[in-house]
Coordinates of N, CA, C and O in Angstrom, one line a residue:
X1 N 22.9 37.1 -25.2 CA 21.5 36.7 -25.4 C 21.3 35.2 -25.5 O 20.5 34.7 -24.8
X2 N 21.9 34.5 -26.3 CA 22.2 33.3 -26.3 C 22.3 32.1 -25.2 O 22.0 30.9 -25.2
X3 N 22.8 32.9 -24.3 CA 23.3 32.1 -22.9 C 22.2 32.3 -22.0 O 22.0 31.6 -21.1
X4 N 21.4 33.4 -22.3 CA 20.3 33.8 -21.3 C 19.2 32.7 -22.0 O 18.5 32.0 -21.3
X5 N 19.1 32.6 -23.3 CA 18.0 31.8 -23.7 C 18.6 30.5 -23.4 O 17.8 29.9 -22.7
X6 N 19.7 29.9 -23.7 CA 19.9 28.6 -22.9 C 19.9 28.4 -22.0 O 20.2 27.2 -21.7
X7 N 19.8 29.1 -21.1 CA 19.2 28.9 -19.5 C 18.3 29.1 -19.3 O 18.0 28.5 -18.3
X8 N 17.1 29.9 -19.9 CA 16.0 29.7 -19.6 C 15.3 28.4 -19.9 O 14.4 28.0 -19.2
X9 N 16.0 27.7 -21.1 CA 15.0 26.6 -21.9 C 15.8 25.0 -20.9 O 15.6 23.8 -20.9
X10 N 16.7 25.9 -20.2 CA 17.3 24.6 -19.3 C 16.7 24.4 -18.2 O 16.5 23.4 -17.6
X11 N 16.2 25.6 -17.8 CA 15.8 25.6 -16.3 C 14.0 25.5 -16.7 O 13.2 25.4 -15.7
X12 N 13.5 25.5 -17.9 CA 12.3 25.0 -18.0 C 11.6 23.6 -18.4 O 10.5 23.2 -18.3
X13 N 13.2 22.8 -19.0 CA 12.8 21.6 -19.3 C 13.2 20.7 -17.9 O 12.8 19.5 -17.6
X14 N 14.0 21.3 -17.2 CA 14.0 20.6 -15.8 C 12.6 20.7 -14.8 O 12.4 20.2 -13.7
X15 N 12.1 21.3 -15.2 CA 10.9 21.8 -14.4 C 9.9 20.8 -15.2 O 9.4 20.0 -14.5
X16 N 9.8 21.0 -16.5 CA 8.8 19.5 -17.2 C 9.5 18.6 -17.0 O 8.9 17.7 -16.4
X17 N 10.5 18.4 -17.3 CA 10.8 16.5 -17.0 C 10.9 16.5 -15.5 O 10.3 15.5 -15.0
X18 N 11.2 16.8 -15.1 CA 11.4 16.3 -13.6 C 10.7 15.4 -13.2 O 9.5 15.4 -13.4
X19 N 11.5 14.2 -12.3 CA 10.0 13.3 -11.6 C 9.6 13.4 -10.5 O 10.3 13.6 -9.5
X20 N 7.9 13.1 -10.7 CA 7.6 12.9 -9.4 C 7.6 12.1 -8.6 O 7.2 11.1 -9.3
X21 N 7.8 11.5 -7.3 CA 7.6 10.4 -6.7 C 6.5 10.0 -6.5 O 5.8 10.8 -5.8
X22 N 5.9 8.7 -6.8 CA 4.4 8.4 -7.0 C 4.6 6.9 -6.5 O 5.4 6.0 -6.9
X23 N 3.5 6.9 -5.5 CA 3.2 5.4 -5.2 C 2.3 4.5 -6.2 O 1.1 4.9 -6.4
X24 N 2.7 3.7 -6.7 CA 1.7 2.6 -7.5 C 1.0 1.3 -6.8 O 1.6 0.4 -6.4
X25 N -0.4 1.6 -6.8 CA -1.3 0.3 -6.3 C -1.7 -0.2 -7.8 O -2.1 0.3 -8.8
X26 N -1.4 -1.5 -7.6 CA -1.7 -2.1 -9.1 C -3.0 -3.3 -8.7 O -3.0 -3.7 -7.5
X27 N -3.8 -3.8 -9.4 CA -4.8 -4.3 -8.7 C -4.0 -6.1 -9.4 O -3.5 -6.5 -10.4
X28 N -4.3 -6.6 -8.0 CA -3.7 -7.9 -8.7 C -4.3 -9.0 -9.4 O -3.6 -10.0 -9.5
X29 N -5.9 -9.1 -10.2 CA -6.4 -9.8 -10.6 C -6.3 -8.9 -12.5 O -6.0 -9.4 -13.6
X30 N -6.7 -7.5 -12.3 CA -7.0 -7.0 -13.5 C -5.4 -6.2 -14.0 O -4.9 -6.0 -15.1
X31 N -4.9 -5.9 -12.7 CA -3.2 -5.4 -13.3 C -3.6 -3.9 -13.3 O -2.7 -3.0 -13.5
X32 N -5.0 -3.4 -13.1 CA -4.6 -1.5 -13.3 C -4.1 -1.2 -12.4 O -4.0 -1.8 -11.4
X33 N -3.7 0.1 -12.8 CA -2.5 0.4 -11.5 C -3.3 2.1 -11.6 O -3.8 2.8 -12.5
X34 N -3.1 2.2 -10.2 CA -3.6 3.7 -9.8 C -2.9 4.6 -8.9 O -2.8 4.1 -7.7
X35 N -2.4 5.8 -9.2 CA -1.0 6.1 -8.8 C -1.6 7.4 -7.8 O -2.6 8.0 -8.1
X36 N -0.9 7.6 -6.7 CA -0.8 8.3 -5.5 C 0.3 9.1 -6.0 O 1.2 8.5 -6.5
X37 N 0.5 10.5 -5.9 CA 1.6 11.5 -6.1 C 1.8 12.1 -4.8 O 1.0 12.2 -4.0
X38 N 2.9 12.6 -4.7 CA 4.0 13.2 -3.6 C 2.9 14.5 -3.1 O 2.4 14.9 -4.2
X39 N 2.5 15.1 -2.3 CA 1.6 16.1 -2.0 C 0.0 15.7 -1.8 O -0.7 16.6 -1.2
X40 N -0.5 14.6 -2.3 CA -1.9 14.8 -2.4 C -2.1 14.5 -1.2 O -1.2 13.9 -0.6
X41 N -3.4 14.8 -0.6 CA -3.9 14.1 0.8 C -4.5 12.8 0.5 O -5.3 12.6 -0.4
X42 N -3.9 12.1 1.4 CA -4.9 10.8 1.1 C -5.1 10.1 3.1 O -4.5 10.5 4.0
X43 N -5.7 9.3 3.0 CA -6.1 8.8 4.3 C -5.4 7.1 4.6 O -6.3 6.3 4.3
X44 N -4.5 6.7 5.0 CA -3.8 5.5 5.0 C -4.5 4.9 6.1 O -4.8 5.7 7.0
X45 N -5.1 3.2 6.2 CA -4.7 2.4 7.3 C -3.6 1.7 7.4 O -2.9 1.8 6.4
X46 N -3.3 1.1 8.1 CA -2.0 0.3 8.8 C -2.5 -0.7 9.4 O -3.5 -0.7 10.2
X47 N -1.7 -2.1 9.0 CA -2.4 -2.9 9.8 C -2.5 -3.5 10.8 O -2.8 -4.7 11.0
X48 N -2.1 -2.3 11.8 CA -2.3 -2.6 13.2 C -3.9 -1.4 13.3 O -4.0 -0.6 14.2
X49 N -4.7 -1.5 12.3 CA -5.2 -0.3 12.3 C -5.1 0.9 12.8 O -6.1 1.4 13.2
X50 N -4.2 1.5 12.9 CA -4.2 2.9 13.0 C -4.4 3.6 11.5 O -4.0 3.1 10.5
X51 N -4.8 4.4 11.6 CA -5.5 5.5 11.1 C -4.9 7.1 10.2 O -5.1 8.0 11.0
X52 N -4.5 7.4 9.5 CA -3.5 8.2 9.5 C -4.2 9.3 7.9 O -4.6 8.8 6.8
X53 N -4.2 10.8 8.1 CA -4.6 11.4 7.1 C -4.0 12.8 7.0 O -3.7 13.7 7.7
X54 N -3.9 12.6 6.0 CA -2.6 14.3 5.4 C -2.2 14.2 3.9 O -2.7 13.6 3.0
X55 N -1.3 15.1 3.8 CA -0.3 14.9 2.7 C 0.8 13.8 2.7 O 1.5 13.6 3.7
X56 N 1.0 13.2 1.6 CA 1.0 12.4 1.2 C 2.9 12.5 1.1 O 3.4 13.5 0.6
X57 N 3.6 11.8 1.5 CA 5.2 12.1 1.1 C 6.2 11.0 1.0 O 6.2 10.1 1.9
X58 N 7.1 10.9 0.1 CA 7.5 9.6 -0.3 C 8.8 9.8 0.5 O 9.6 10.7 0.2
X59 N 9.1 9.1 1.3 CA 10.6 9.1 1.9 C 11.7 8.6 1.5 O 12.7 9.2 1.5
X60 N 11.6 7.0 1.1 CA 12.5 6.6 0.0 C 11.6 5.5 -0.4 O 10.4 5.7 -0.4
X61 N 12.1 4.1 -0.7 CA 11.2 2.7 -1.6 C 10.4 1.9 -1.1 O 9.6 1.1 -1.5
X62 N 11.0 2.2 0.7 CA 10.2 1.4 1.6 C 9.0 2.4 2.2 O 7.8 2.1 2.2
X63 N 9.5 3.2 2.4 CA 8.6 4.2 3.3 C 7.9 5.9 2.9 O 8.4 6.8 2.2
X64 N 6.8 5.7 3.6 CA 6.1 6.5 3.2 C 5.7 7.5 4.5 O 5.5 7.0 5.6
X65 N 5.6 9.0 4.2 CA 5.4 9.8 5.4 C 4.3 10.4 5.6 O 4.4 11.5 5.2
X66 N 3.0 10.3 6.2 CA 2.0 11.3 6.2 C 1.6 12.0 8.0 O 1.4 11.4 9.0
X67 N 1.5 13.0 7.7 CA 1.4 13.7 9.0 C 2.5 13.8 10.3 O 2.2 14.1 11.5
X68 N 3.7 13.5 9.6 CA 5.3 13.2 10.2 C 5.0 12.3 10.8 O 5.4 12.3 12.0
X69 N 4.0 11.0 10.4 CA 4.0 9.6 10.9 C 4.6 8.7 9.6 O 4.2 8.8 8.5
X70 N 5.6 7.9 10.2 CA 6.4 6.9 8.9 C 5.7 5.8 8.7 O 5.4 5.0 9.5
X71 N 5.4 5.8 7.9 CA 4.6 4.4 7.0 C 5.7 3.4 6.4 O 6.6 3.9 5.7
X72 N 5.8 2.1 6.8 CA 6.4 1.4 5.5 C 5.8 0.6 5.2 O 5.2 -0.1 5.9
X73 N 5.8 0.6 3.6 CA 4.9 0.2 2.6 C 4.1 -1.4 2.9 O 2.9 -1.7 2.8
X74 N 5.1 -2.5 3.5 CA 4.8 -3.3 4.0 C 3.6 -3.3 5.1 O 2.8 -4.3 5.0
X75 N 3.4 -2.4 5.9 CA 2.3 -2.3 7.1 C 1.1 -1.2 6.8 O 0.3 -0.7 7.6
X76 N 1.2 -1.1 5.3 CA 0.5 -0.3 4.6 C -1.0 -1.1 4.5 O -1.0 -1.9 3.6
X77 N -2.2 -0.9 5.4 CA -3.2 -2.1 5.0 C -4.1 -1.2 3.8 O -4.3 -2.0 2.9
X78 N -4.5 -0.1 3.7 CA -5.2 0.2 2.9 C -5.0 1.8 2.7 O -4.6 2.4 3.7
X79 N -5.2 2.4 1.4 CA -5.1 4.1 1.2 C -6.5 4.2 0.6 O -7.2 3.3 0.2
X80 N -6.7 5.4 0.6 CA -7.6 6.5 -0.1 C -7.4 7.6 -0.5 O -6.7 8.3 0.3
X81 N -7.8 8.2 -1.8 CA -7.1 9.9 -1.8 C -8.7 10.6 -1.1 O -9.8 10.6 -1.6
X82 N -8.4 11.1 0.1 CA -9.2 11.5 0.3 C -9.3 13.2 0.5 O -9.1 13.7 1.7
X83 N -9.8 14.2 -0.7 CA -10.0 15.3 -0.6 C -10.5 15.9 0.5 O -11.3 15.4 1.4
X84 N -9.9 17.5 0.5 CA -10.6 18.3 1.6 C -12.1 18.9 1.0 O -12.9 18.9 1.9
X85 N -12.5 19.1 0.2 CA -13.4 20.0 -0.1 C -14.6 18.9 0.0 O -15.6 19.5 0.6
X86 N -14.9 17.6 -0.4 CA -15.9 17.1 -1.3 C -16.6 16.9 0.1 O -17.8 17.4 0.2
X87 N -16.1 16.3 1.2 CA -16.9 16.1 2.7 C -17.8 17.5 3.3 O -18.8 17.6 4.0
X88 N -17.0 18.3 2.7 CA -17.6 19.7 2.7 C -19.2 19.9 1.8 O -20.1 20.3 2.4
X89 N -19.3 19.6 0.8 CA -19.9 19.5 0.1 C -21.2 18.0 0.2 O -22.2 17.8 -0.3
X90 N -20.8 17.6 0.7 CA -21.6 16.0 1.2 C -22.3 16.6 2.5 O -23.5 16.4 2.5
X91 N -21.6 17.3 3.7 CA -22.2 18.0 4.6 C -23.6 18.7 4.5 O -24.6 18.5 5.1
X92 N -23.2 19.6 3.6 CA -24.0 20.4 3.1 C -25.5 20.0 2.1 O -26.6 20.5 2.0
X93 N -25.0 19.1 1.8 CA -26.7 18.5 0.7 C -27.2 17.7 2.3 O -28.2 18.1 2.9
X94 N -26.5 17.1 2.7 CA -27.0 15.9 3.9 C -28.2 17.5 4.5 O -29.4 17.6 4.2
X95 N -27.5 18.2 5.3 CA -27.9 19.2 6.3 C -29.3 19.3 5.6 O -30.3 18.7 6.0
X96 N -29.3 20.1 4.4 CA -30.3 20.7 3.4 C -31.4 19.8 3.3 O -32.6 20.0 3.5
X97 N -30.8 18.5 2.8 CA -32.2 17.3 2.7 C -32.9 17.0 4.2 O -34.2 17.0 4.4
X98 N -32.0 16.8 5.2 CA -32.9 16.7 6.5 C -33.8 17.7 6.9 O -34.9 17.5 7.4
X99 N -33.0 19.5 6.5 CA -34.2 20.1 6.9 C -35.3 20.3 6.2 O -36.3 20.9 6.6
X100 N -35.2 19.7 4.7 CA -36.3 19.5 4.2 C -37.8 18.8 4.4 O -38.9 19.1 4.2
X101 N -36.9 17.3 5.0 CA -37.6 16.7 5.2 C -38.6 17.2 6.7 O -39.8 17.1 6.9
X102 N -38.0 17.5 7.3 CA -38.4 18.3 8.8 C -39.1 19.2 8.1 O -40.2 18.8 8.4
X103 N -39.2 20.2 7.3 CA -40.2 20.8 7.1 C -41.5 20.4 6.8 O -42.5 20.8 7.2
X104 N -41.2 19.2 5.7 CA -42.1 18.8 4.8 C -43.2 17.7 6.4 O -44.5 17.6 6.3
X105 N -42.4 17.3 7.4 CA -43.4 17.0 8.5 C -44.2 18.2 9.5 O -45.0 17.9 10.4
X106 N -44.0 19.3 9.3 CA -44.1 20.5 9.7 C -45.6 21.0 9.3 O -46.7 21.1 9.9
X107 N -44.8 21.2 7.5 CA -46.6 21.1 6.7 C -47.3 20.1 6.3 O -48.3 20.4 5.6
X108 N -47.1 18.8 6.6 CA -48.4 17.8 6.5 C -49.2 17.4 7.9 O -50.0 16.5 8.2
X109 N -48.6 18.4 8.5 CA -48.6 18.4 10.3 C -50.2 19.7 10.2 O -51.2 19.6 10.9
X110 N -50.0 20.9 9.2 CA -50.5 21.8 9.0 C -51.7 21.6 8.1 O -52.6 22.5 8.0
X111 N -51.6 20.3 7.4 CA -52.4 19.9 6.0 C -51.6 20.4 5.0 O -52.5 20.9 4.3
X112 N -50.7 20.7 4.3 CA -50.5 21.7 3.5 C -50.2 20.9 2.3 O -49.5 19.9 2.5
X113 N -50.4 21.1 1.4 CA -50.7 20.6 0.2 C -48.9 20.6 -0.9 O -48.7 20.2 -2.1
X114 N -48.0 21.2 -0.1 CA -46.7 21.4 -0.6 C -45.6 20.2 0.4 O -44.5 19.9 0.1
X115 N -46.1 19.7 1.3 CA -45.5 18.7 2.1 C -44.8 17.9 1.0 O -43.6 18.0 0.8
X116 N -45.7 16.9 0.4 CA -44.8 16.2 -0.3 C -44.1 16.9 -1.1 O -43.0 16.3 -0.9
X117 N -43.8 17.6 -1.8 CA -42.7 18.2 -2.8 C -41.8 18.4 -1.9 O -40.8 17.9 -2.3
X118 N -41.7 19.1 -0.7 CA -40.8 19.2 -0.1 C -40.0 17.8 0.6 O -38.8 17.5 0.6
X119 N -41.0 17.2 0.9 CA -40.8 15.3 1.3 C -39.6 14.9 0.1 O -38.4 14.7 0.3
X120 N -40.2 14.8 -1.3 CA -39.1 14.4 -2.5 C -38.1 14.7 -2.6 O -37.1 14.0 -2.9
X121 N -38.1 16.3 -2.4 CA -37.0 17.4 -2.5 C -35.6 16.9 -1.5 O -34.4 16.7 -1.6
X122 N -36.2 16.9 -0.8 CA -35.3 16.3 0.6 C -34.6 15.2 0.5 O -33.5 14.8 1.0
X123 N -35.6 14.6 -0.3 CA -35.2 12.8 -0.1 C -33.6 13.4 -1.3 O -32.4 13.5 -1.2
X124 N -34.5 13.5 -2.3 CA -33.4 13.5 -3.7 C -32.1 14.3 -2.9 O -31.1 13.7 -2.8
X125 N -32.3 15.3 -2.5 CA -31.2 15.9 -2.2 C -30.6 15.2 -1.2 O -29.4 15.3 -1.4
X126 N -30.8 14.5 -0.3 CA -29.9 13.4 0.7 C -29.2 12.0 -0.3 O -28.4 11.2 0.2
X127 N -29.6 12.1 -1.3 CA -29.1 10.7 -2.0 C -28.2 11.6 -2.8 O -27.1 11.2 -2.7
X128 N -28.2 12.5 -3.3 CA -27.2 13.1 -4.0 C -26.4 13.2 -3.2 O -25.4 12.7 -3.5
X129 N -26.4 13.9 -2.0 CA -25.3 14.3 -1.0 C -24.7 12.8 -0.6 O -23.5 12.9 -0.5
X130 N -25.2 11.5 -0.3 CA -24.6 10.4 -0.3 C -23.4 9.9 -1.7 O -22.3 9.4 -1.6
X131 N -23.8 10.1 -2.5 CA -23.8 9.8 -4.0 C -22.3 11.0 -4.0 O -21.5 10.7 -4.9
X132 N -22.1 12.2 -3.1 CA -21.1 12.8 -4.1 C -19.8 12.7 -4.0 O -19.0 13.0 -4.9
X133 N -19.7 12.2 -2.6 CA -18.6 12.0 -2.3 C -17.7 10.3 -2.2 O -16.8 9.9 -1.4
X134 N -18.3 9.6 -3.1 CA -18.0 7.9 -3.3 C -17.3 7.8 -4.6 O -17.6 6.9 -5.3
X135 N -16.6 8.5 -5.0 CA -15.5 8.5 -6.2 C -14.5 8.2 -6.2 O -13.8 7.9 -7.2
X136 N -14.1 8.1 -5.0 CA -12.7 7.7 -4.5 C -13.2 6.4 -3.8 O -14.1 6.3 -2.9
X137 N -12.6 5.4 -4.3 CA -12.5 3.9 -3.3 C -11.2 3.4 -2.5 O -10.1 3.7 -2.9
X138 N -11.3 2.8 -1.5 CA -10.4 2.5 -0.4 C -9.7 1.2 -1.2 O -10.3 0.1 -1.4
X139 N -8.3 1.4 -1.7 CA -7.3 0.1 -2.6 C -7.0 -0.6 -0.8 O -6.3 -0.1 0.1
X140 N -7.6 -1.5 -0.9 CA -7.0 -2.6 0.3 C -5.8 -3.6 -0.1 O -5.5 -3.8 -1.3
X141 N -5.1 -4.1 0.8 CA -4.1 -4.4 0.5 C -4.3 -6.2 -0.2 O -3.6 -6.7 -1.0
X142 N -5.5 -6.7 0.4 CA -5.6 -8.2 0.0 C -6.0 -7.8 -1.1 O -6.1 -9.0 -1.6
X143 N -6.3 -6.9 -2.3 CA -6.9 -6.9 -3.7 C -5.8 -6.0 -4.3 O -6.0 -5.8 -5.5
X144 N -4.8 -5.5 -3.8 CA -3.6 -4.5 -4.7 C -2.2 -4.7 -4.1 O -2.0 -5.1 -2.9
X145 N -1.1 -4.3 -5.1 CA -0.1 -4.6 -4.5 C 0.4 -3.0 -4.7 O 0.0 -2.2 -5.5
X146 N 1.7 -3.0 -3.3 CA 1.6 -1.4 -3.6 C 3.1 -1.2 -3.6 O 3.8 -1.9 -2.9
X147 N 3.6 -0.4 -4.4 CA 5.0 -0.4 -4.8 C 5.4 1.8 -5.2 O 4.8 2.7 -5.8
X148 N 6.5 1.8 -4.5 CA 6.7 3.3 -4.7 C 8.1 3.5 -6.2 O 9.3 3.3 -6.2
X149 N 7.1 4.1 -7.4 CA 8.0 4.2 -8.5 C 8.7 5.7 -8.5 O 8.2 6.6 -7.7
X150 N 9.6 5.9 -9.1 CA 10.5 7.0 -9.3 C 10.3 7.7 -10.7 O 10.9 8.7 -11.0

């Protein structure tokens, strides 16, 4: 029983300590640093601009892999973590506010005394839908320097 519990508590602290490989953008005037992990999607430029978006994979100190396209960190012009869901959700307010607003020209087309509420409704809901997905900023390379830690 002994030996089963020291292997469980071995094979669990290898599982917490373990590292991840994480890229660090450190900003070079203020020094924060904002870390990219091994799996996340994010969206890379390169600076021949090309364009590149997936999961995110550390290959070794130079190079970085996304979408089985090799990145090295040098030709790295700019990253973003850019989620799958939130564009989903930005879609969706956008869609809803326009057809509000299209309504709301519908019924002041009719006289109707609810046009503008609908007119507001629309508006507000298109600035929220702008507004939800800007949480994530694009670390460019002339304002961060970018280094892959272990």
């Amino acid at each position: 029983m002994k030996k089963l519990l020291s292997l469980a508590l071995l094979l669990i602290s290898t599982t917490f300590l373990g590292q991840i490989k994480k890229m660090e953008a450190t900003h070079k005037e203020t020094g924060k640093a904002t870390y990219f992990e091994e799996g996340q999607r994010v969206k890379i430029t390169t600076n021949d601009r090309k364009k590149v978006v997936g999961l995110l994979v550390i290959k070794d100190l130079q190079t970085l892999m996304v979408n089985e396209t090799e990145i090295k960190i040098d030709n790295l012009s700019s990253i973003k973590y850019y989620p799958k869901r939130g564009r989903t959700v930005k879609n969706i307010l956008l869609g809803t506010g326009a057809a509000m607003i299209a309504t709301s020209g519908v019924l002041a087309a009719d006289s109707n005394g609810a046009a503008f509420s609908f007119f507001a409704g629309g508006t507000a809901t298109i600035i929220t839908g702008a507004l939800v997905n800007n949480k994530h900023k694009t670390l460019i390379h002339r304002h961060y320097l970018y280094k892959i830690v272990e």
